[in-house]
Tab-separated table of C-alpha atoms in Angstrom:
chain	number	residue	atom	x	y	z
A	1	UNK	CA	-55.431	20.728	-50.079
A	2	UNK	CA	-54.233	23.185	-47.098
A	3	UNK	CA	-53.151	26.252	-48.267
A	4	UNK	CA	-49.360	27.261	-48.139
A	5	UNK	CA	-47.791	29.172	-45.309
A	6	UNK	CA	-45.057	31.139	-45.480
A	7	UNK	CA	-42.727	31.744	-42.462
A	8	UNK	CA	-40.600	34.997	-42.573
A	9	UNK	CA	-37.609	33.340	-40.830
A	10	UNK	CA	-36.126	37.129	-39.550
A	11	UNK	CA	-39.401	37.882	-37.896
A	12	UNK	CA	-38.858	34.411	-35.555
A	13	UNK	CA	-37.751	34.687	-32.439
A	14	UNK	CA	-34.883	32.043	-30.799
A	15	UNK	CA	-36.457	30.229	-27.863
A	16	UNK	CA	-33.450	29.057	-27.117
A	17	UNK	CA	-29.809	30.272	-27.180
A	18	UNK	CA	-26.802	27.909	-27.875
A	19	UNK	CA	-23.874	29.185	-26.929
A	20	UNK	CA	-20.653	29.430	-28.481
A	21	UNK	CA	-18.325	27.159	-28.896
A	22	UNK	CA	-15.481	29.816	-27.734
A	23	UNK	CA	-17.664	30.859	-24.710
A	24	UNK	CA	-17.350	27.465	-23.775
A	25	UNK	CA	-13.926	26.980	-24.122
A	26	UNK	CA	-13.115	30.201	-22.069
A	27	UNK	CA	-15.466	29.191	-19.556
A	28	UNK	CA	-13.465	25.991	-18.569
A	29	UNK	CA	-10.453	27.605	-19.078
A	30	UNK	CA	-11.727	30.398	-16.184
A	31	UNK	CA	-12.879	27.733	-14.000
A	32	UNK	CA	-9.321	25.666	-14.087
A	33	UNK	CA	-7.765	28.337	-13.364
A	34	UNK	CA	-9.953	29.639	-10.224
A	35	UNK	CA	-9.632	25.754	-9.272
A	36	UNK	CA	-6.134	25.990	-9.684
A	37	UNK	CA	-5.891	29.204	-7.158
A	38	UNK	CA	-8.288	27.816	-4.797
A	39	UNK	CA	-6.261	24.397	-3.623
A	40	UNK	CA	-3.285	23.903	-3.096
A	41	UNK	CA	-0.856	21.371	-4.363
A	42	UNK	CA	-0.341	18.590	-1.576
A	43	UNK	CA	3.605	18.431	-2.604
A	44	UNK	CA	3.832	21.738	-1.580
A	45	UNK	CA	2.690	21.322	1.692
A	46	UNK	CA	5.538	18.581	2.714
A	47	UNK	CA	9.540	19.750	1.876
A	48	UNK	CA	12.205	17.660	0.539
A	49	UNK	CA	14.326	17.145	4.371
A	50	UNK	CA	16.396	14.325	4.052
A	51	UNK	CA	15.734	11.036	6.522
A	52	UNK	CA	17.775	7.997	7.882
A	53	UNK	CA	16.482	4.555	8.146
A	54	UNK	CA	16.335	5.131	12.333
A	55	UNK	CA	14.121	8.440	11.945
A	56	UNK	CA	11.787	6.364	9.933
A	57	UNK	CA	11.303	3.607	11.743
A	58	UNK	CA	10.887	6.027	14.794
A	59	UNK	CA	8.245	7.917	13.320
A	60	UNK	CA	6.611	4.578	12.121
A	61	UNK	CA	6.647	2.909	15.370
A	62	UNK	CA	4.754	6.334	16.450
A	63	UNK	CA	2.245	5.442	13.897
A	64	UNK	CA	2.162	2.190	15.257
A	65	UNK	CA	1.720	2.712	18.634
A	66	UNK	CA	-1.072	5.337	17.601
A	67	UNK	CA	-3.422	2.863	16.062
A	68	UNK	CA	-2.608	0.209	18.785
A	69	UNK	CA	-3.395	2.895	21.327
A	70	UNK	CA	-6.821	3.992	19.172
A	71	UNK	CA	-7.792	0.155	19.344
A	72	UNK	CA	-6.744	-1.171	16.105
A	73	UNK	CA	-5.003	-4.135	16.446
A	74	UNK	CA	-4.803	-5.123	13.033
A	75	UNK	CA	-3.423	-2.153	11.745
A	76	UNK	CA	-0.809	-2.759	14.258
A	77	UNK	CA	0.200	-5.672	13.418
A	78	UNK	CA	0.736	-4.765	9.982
A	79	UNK	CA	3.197	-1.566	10.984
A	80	UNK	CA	5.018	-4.303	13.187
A	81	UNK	CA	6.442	-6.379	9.727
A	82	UNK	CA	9.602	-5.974	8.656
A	83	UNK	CA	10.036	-2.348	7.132
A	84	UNK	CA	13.351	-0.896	5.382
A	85	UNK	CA	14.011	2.211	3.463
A	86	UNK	CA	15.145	1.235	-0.159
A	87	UNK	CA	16.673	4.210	-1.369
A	88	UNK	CA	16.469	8.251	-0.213
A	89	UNK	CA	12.929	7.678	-0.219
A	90	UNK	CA	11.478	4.635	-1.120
A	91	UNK	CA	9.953	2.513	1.823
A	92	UNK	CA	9.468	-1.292	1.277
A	93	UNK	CA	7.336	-3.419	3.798
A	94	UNK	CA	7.600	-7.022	3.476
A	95	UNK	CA	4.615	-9.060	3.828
A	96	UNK	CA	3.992	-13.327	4.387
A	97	UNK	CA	0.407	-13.042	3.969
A	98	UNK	CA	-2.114	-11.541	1.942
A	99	UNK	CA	-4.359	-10.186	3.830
A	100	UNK	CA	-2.291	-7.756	5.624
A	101	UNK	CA	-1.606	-6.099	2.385
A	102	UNK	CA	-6.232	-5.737	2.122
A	103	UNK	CA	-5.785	-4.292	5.854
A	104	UNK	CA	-2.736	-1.791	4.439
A	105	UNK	CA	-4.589	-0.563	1.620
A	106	UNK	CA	-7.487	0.253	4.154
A	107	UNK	CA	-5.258	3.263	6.052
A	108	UNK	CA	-2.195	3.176	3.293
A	109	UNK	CA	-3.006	6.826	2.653
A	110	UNK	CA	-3.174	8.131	6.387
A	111	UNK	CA	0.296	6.288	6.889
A	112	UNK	CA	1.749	8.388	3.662
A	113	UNK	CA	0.671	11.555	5.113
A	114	UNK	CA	1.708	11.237	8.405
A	115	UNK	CA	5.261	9.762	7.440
A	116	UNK	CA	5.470	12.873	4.317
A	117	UNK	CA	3.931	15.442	7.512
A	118	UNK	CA	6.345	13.899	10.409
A	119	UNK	CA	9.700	13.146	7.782
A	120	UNK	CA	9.052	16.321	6.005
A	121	UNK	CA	9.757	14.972	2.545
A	122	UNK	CA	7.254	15.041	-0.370
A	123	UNK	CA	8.703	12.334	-2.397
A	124	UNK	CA	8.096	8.970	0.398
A	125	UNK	CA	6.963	6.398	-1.398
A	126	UNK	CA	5.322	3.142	0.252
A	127	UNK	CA	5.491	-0.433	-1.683
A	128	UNK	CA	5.091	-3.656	-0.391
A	129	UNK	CA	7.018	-7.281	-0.802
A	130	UNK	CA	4.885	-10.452	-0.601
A	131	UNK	CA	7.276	-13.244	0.447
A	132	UNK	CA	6.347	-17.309	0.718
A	133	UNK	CA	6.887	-18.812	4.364
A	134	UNK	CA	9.030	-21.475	4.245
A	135	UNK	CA	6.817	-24.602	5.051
A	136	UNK	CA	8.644	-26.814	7.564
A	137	UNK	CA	7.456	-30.490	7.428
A	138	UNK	CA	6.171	-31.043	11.256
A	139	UNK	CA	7.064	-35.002	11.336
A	140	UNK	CA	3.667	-36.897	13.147
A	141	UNK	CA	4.565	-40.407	13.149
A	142	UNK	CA	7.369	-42.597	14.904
A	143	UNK	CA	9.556	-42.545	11.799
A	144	UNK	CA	9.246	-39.450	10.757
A	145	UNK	CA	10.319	-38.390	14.203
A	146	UNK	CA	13.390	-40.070	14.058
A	147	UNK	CA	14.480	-39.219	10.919
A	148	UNK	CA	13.675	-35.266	12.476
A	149	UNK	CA	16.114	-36.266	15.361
A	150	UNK	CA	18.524	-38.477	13.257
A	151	UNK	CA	19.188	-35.252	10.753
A	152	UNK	CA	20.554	-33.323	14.205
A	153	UNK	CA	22.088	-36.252	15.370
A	154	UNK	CA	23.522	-38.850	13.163
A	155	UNK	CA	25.075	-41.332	15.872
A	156	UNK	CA	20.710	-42.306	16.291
A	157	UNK	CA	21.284	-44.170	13.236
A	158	UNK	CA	23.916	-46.319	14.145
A	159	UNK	CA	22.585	-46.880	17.460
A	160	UNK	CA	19.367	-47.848	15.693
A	161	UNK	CA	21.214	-50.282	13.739
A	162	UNK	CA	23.392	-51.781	16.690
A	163	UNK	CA	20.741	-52.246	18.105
A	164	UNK	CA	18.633	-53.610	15.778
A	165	UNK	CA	15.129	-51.331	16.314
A	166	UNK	CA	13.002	-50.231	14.343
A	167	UNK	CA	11.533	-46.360	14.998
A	168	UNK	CA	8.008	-47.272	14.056
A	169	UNK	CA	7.258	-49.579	17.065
């Protein structure tokens, strides 16, 4: 058998120190509020000015001409779709395809700035419309042709049946 040790647990020494759970706490409540004083709020950088739907589409044309000038085309042609201010500050920008809205997302937040700098109105907001193309039927053979041409002009029917033809010869 090993004999019995005893262990004076005052005489012990702490290798290591765990802190308090109210250091802690006032810790993180220092260091929010030195965060807090150090940056400033982005809505307080932009004002609450009032805009029409002509300064807007001024200062996004200057955008666009910007990034057509920098050498992106893309972006371009994604400022040049059909854009109109909902209400006092709600923008809407109306899309056919998908893939503009991937190339919008790319520099979406660049475009907020500069309209919230050059507008000088913290509250712009920026949403987008996906609307369906209307397919048109292109007509490819003889018949369908004529029945293309015989919707605009009706009198090719009768003369196609006065005449006895048939469209597909």
């Amino acid at each position: 058998m090993k004999p019995e040790v005893k262990i004076n647990a005052h005489k012990l020494k702490s290798t290591t120190k765990i802190p308090k759970l109210n250091n802690i706490l006032e810790e993180a409540r220092i260091e929010d509020e030195e965060k807090k004083a150090n940056t400033t709020d982005e809505d307080e950088l932009y004002g609450e000015d009032k805009f029409t739907e002509e300064e807007l589409l001024t200062t996004w044309n200057d955008f666009a001409e910007k990034a057509k000038a920098e050498g992106r085309d893309s972006e371009y042609a994604v400022l040049k779709q059909n854009v109109r201010l909902e209400n006092e500050h709600t923008i809407i920008i109306t899309f056919t395809n998908s893939v503009k809205l991937v190339i919008l997302d790319k520099f979406r937040s660049d475009l907020i700035t500069y309209l919230k700098t050059k507008l000088n109105n913290r509250h712009i907001k920026l949403e987008t419309e996906l609307k369906e193309e209307e397919q048109s039927k292109v007509p490819y053979t003889n018949g369908e042709k004529f029945e293309f041409m015989s919707e605009k002009k009706p009198i090719l029917k009768e003369l196609k049946n006065r005449l006895g033809l048939d469209p597909d010869f």
